[in-house]
CSV table of C-alpha atoms in Angstrom, one decimal:
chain,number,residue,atom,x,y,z
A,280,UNK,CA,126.4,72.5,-50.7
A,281,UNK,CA,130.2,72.5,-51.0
A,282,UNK,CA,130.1,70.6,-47.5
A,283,UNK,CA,127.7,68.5,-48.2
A,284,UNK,CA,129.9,67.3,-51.4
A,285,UNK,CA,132.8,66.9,-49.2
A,286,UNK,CA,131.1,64.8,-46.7
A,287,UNK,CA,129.6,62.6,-49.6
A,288,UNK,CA,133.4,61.8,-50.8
A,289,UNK,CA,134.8,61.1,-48.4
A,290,UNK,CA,131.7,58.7,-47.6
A,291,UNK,CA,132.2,57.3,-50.8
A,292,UNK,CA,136.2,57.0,-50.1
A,293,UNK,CA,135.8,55.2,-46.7
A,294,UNK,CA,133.8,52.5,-49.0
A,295,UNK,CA,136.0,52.0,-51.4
A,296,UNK,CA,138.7,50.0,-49.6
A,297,UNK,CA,136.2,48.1,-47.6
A,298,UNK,CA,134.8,46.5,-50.8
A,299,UNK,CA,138.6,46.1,-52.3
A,300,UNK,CA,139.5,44.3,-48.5
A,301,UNK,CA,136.2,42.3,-48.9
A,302,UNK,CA,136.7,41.2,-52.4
A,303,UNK,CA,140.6,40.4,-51.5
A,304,UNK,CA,139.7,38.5,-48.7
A,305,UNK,CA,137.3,36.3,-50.2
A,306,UNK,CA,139.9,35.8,-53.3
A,307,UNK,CA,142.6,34.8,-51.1
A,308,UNK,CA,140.2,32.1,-49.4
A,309,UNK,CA,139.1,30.9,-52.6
A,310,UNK,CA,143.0,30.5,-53.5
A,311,UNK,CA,143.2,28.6,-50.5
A,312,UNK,CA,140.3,26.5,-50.5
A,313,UNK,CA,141.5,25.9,-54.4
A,314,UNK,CA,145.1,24.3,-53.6
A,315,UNK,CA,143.5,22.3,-51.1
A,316,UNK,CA,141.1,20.9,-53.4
A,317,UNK,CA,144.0,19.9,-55.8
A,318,UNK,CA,145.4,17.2,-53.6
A,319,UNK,CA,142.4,15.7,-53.5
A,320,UNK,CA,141.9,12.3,-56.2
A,321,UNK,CA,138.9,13.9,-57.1
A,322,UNK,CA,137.0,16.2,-59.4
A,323,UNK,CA,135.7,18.2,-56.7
A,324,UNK,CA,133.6,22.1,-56.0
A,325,UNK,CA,132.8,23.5,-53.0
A,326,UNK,CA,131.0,26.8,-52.2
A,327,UNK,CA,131.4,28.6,-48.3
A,328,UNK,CA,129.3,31.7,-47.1
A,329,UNK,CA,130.1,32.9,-43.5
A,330,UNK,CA,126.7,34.6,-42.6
A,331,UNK,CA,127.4,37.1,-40.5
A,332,UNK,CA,130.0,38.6,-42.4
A,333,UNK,CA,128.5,37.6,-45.9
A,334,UNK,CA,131.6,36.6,-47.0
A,335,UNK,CA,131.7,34.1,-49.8
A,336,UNK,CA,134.4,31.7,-51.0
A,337,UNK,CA,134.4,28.9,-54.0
A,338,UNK,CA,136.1,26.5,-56.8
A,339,UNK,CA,133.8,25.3,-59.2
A,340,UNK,CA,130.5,26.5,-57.3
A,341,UNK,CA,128.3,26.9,-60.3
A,342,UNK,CA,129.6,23.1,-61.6
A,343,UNK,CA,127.0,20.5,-61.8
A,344,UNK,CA,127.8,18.0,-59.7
A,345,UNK,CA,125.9,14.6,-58.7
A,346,UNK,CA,124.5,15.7,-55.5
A,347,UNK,CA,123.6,11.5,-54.4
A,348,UNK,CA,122.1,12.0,-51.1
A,349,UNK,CA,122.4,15.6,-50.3
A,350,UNK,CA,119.0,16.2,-52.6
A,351,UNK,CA,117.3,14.5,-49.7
A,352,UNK,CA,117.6,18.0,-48.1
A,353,UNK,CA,114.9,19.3,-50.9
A,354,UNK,CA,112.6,16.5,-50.2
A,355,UNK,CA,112.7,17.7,-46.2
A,356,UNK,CA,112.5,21.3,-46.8
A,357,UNK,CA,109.5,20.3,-49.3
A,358,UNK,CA,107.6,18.2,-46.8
A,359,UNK,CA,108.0,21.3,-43.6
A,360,UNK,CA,106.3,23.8,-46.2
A,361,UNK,CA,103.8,21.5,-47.3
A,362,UNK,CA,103.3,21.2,-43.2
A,363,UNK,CA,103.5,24.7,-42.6
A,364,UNK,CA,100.1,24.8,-45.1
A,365,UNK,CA,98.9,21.9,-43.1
A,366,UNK,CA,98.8,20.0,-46.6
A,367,UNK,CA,100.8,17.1,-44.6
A,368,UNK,CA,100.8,15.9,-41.1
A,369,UNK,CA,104.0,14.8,-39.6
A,370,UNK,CA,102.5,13.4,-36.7
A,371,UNK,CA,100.3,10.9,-39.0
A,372,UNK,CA,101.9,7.2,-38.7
A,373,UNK,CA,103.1,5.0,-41.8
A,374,UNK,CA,103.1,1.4,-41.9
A,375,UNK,CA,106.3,0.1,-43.5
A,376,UNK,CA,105.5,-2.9,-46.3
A,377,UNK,CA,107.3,-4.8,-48.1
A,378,UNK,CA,107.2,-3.0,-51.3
A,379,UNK,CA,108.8,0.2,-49.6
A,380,UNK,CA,111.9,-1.7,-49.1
A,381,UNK,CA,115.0,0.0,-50.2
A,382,UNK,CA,118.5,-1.4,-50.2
A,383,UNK,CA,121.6,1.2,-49.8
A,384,UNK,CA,121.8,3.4,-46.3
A,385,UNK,CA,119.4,3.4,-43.8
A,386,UNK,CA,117.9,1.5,-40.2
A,387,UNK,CA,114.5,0.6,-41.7
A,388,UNK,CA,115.5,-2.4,-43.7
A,389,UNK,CA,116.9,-3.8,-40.8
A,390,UNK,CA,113.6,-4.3,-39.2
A,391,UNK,CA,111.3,-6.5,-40.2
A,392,UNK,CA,107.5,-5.0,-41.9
A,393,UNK,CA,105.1,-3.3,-39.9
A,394,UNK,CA,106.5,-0.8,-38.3
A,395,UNK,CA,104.7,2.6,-37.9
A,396,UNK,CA,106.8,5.9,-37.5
A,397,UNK,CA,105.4,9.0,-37.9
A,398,UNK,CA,106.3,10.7,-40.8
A,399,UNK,CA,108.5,13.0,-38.7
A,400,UNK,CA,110.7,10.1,-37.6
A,401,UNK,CA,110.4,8.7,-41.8
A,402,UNK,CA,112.1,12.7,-42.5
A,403,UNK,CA,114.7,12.4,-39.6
A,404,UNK,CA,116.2,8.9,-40.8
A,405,UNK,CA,116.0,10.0,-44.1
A,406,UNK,CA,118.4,12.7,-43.0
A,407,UNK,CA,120.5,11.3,-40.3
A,408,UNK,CA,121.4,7.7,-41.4
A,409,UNK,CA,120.5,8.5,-45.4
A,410,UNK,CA,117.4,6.0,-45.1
A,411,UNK,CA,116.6,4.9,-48.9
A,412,UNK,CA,113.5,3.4,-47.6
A,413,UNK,CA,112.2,6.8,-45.7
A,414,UNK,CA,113.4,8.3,-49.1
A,415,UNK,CA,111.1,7.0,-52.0
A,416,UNK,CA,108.5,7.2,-48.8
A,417,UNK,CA,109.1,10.8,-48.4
A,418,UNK,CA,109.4,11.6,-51.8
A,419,UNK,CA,105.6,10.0,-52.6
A,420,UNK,CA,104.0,11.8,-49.6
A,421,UNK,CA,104.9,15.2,-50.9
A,422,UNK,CA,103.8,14.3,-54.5
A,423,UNK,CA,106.6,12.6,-55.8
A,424,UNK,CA,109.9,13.9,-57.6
A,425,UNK,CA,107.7,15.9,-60.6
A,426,UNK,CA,106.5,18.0,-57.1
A,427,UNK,CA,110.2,18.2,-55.6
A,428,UNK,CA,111.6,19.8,-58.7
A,429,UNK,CA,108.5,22.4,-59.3
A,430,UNK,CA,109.1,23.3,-55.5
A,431,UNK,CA,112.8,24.2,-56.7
A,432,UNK,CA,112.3,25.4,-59.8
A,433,UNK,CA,109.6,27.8,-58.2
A,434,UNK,CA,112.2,29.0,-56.0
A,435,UNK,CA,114.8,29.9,-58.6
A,436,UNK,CA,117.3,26.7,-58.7
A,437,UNK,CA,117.9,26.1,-62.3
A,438,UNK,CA,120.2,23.1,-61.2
A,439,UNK,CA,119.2,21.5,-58.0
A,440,UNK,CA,116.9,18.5,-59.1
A,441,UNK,CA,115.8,15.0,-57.9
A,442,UNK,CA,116.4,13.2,-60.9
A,443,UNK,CA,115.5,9.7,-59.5
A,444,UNK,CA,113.6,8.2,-56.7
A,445,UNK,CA,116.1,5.5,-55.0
A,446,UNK,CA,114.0,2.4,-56.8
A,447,UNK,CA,114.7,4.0,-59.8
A,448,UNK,CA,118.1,4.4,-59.2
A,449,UNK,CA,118.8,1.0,-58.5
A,450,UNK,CA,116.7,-0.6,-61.5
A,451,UNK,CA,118.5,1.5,-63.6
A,452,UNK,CA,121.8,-0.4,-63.0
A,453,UNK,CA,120.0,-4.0,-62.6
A,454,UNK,CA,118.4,-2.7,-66.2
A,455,UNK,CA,122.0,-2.4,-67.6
A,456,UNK,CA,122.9,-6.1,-66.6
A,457,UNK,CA,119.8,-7.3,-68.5
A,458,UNK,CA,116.7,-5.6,-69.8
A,459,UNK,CA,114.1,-8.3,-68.7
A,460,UNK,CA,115.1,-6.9,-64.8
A,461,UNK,CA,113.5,-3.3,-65.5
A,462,UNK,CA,109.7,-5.0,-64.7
A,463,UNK,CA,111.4,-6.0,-61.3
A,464,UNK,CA,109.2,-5.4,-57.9
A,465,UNK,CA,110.7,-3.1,-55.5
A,466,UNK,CA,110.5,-6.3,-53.1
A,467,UNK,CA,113.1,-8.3,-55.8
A,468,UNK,CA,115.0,-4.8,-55.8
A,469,UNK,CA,115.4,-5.5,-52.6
A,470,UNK,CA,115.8,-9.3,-52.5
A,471,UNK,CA,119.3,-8.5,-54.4
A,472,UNK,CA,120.3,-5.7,-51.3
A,473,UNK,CA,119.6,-7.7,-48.2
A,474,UNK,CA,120.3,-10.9,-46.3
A,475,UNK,CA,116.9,-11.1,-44.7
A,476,UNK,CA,115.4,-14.6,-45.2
A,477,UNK,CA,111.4,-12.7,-45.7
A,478,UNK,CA,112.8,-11.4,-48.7
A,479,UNK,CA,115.6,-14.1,-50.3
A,480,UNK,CA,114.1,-17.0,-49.5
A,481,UNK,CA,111.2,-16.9,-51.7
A,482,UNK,CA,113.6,-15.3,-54.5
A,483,UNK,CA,116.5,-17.6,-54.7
A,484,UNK,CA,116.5,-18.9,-58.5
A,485,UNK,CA,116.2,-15.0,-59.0
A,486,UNK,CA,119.6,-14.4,-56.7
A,487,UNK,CA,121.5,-17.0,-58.2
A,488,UNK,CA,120.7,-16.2,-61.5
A,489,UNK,CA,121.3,-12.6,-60.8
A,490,UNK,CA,124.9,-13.6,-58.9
A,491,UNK,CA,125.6,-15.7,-62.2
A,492,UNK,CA,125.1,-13.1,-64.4
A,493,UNK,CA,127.2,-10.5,-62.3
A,494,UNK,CA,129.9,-12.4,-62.4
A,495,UNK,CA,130.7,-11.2,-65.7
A,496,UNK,CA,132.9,-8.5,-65.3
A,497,UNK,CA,131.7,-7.1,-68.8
A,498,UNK,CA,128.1,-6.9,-67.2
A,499,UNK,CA,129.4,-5.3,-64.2
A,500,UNK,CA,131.0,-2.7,-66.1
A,501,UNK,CA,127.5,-1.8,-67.6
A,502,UNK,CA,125.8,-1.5,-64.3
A,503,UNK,CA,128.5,1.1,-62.8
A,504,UNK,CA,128.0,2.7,-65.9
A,505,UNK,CA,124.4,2.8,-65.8
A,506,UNK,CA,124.8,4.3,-62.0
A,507,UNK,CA,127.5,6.9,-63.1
A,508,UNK,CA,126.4,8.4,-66.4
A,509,UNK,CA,124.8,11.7,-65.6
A,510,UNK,CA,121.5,11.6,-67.0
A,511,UNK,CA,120.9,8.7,-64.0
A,512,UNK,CA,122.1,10.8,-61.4
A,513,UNK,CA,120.3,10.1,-58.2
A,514,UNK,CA,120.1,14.2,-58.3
A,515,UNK,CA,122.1,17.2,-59.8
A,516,UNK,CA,123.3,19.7,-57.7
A,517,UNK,CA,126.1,22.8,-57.3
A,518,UNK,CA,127.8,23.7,-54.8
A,519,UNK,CA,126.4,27.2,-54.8
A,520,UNK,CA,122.3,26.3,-55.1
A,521,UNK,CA,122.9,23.9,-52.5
A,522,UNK,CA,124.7,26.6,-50.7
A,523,UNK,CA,121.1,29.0,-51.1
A,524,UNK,CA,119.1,26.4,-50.1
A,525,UNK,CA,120.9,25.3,-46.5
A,526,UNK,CA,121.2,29.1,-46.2
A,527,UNK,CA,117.2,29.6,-46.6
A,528,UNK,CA,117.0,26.7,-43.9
A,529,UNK,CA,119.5,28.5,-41.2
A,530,UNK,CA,117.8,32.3,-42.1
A,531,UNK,CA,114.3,30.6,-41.5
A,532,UNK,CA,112.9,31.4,-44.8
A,533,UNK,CA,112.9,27.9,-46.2
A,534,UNK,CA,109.9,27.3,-44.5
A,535,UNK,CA,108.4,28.8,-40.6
A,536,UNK,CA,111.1,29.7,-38.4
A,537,UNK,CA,109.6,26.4,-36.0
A,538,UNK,CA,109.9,24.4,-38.9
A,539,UNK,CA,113.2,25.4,-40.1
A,540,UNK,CA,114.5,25.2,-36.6
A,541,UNK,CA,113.5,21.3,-36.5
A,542,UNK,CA,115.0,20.9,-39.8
A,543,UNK,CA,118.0,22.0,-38.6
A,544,UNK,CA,117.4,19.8,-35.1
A,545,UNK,CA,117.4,16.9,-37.6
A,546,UNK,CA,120.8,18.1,-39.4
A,547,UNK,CA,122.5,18.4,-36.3
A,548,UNK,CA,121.3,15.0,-35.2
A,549,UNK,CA,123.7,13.6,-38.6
A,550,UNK,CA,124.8,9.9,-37.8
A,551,UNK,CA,126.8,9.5,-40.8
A,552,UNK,CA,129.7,11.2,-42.3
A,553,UNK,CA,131.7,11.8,-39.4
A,554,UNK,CA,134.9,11.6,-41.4
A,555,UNK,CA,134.1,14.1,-43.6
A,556,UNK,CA,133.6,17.5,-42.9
A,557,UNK,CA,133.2,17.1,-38.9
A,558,UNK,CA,136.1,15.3,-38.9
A,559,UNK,CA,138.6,17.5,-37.4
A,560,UNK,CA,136.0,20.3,-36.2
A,561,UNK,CA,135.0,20.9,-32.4
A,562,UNK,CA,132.2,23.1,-33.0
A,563,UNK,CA,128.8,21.8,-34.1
A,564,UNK,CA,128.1,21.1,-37.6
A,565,UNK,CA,124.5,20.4,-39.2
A,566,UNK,CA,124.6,18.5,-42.1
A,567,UNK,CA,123.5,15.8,-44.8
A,568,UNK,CA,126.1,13.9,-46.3
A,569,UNK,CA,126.0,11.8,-50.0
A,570,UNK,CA,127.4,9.1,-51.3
A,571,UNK,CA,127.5,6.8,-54.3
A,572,UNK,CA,130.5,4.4,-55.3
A,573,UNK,CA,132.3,7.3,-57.4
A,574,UNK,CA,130.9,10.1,-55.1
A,575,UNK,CA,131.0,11.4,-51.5
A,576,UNK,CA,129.7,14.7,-50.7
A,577,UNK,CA,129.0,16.6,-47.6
A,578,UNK,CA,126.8,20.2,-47.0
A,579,UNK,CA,125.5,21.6,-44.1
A,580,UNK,CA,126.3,24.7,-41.6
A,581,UNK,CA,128.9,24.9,-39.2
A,582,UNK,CA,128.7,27.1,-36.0
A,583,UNK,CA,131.9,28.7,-35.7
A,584,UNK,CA,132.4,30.9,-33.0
A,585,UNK,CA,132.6,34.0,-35.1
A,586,UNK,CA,129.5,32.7,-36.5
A,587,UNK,CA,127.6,30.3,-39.2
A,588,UNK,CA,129.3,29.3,-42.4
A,589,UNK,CA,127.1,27.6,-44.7
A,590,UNK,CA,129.6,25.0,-46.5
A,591,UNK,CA,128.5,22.2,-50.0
A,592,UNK,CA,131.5,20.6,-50.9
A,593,UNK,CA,131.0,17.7,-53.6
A,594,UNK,CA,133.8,14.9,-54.8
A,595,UNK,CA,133.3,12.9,-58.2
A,596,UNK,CA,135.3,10.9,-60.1
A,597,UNK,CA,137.1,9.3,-57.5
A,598,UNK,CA,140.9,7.9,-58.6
A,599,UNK,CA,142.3,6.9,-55.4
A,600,UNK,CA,141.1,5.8,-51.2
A,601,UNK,CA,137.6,7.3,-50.7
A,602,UNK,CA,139.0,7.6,-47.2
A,603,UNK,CA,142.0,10.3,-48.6
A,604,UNK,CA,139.2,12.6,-49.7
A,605,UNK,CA,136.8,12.4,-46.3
A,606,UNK,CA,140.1,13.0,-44.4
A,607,UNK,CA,141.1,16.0,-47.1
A,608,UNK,CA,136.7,17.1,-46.8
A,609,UNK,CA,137.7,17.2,-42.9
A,610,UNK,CA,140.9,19.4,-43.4
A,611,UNK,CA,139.3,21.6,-45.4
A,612,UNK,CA,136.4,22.4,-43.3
A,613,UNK,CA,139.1,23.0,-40.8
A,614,UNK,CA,140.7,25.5,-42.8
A,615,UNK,CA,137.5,27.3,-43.7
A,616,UNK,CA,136.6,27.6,-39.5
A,617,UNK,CA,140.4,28.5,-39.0
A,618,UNK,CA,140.1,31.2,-41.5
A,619,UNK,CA,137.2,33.3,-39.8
A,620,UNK,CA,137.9,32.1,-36.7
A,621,UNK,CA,141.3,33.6,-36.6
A,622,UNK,CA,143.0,30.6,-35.3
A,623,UNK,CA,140.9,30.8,-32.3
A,624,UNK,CA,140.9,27.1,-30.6
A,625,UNK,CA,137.8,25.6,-32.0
């Protein structure tokens, strides 16, 4: 008995400084990642998990921050369960119209109506070039935002939510400049985004009087307000859920391990962002990057060579170069892969 006591306390000794080193560890990388954060012109919170070691790191991770595009991530995840239950096909084709239109990021307004991706290729450019259109397309094929946010509520996110689809987004500032513009159709949403002549030529008295009533910088003022308070948020994230949620994607328990590997095919295929957190990196990053005029945000997983770090770093409030803070997102990423890395050349 007396040995067996003995060998139980000493178990229990060996443990204790393991913890203590742990806990250190991941205090002295949050005291890093925190002075780095103050340079930045920003409000800013990021949250970092290295995976294999379990190791966590943040400043402000349980802040709510406007997540702008990085909620598309929910919509995607969403979508590959609803496949995995073979409630959705990805393979079926969608015929672009007019009326799905969306100004903001993306290829598909570009082009002109008619084309027909599959709904595979509507989730990838909705991930890799932010595609507004592929957005509110996405967001009605897996029943709408009501269905996003009882997918995350189910899984235990009491933050993470897709507050608006992008049409609603934009009417909401057009609403500010004058409340007749709410019973706008998406295709005059769109009219006041885009130089195609399908769309502005039939819609010039609108454009004009829309460019008329812009110039007043007191109205302008009330549609950046309109985009920037928070209960108009394109979505509300933290660092932290968002954190979960790519970590449920790289695990494979977001969805099948196949579909979670094609989600994170399509992360790793990002086209935009690149001055944010891959900026200075080497190794491959997956990610989905978010930006509105007083936000940029970047989350995704990095494959260091000690292993995956799951990384959600959000910026609001900006007060100075946007470019400043993408260089600083890049430096800090940087200095996370550095840190578990051990300085080993990237």
């Amino acid at each position: 008995m007396r040995s067996t006591w003995a060998f139980a306390l000493a178990l229990l000794l060996q443990l204790i400084p393991v913890d203590a080193t742990a806990q250190s560890a991941s205090s002295n990388l949050s005291r890093l990642l925190e002075a780095e954060l103050s340079r930045l012109p920003t409000r800013s919170g990021i949250y970092v998990k290295h995976l294999g070691t379990g190791e966590e790191a943040s400043v402000r991770a349980n802040d709510e921050f406007e997540s702008a595009s990085t909620i598309k991530v929910a919509t995607m995840v969403l979508a590959y369960r609803l496949a995995d239950e073979r409630k959705l096909d990805l393979n079926q084709r969608y015929v672009i119209k007019q009326a799905d239109y969306r100004g903001g990021s993306g290829i598909f307004r570009f082009n002109d109506p008619g084309l027909n991706p599959t709904l595979r290729d509507v989730i990838t450019q909705m991930i890799i070039t932010s595609d507004n259109t592929a957005t509110d397309i996405m967001i009605a094929k897996v029943g709408g935002k009501d269905a996003v946010n009882r997918f995350l509520r189910d899984a235990g996110y009491q933050v993470l939510r897709q507050n608006n689809t992008t049409l609603e987004f934009f009417r909401l500032g057009y609403e500010a400049a004058d409340p007749k513009y709410k019973a706008l159709k998406p295709e005059d949403i769109f009219a006041l985004n885009t130089d195609l002549p399908l769309f502005v030529e039939p819609r010039r008295a609108l454009i004009e009087e829309f460019q008329k009533r812009t110039a007043d910088k007191e109205v302008a003022q009330r549609m950046s307000a309109a985009w920037s308070a928070k209960a108009n948020w394109f979505g509300w994230a933290t660092p932290r859920e968002m954190g979960r949620l790519l970590e449920s994607i790289e695990l494979g328990t977001a969805a099948s391990r196949q579909s979670c590997d094609e989600m994170k095919r399509i992360l790793l295929a990002q086209q935009s962002g690149v001055i944010k957190l891959p900026h200075y990196l080497t190794v491959p990053i997956a990610h989905k990057t978010g930006e509105t005029g007083t936000v940029t945000n970047d989350v995704g997983m990095i494959y260091a060579h000690s292993g995956t770090i799951v990384i959600a770093f959000y910026n609001v409030e900006l007060a100075g170069p946007r470019a400043e803070t993408e260089d600083g997102m890049g430096r800090v990423a940087r200095t996370v892969v550095d840190y578990f890395d051990g300085g080993k050349p990237q």
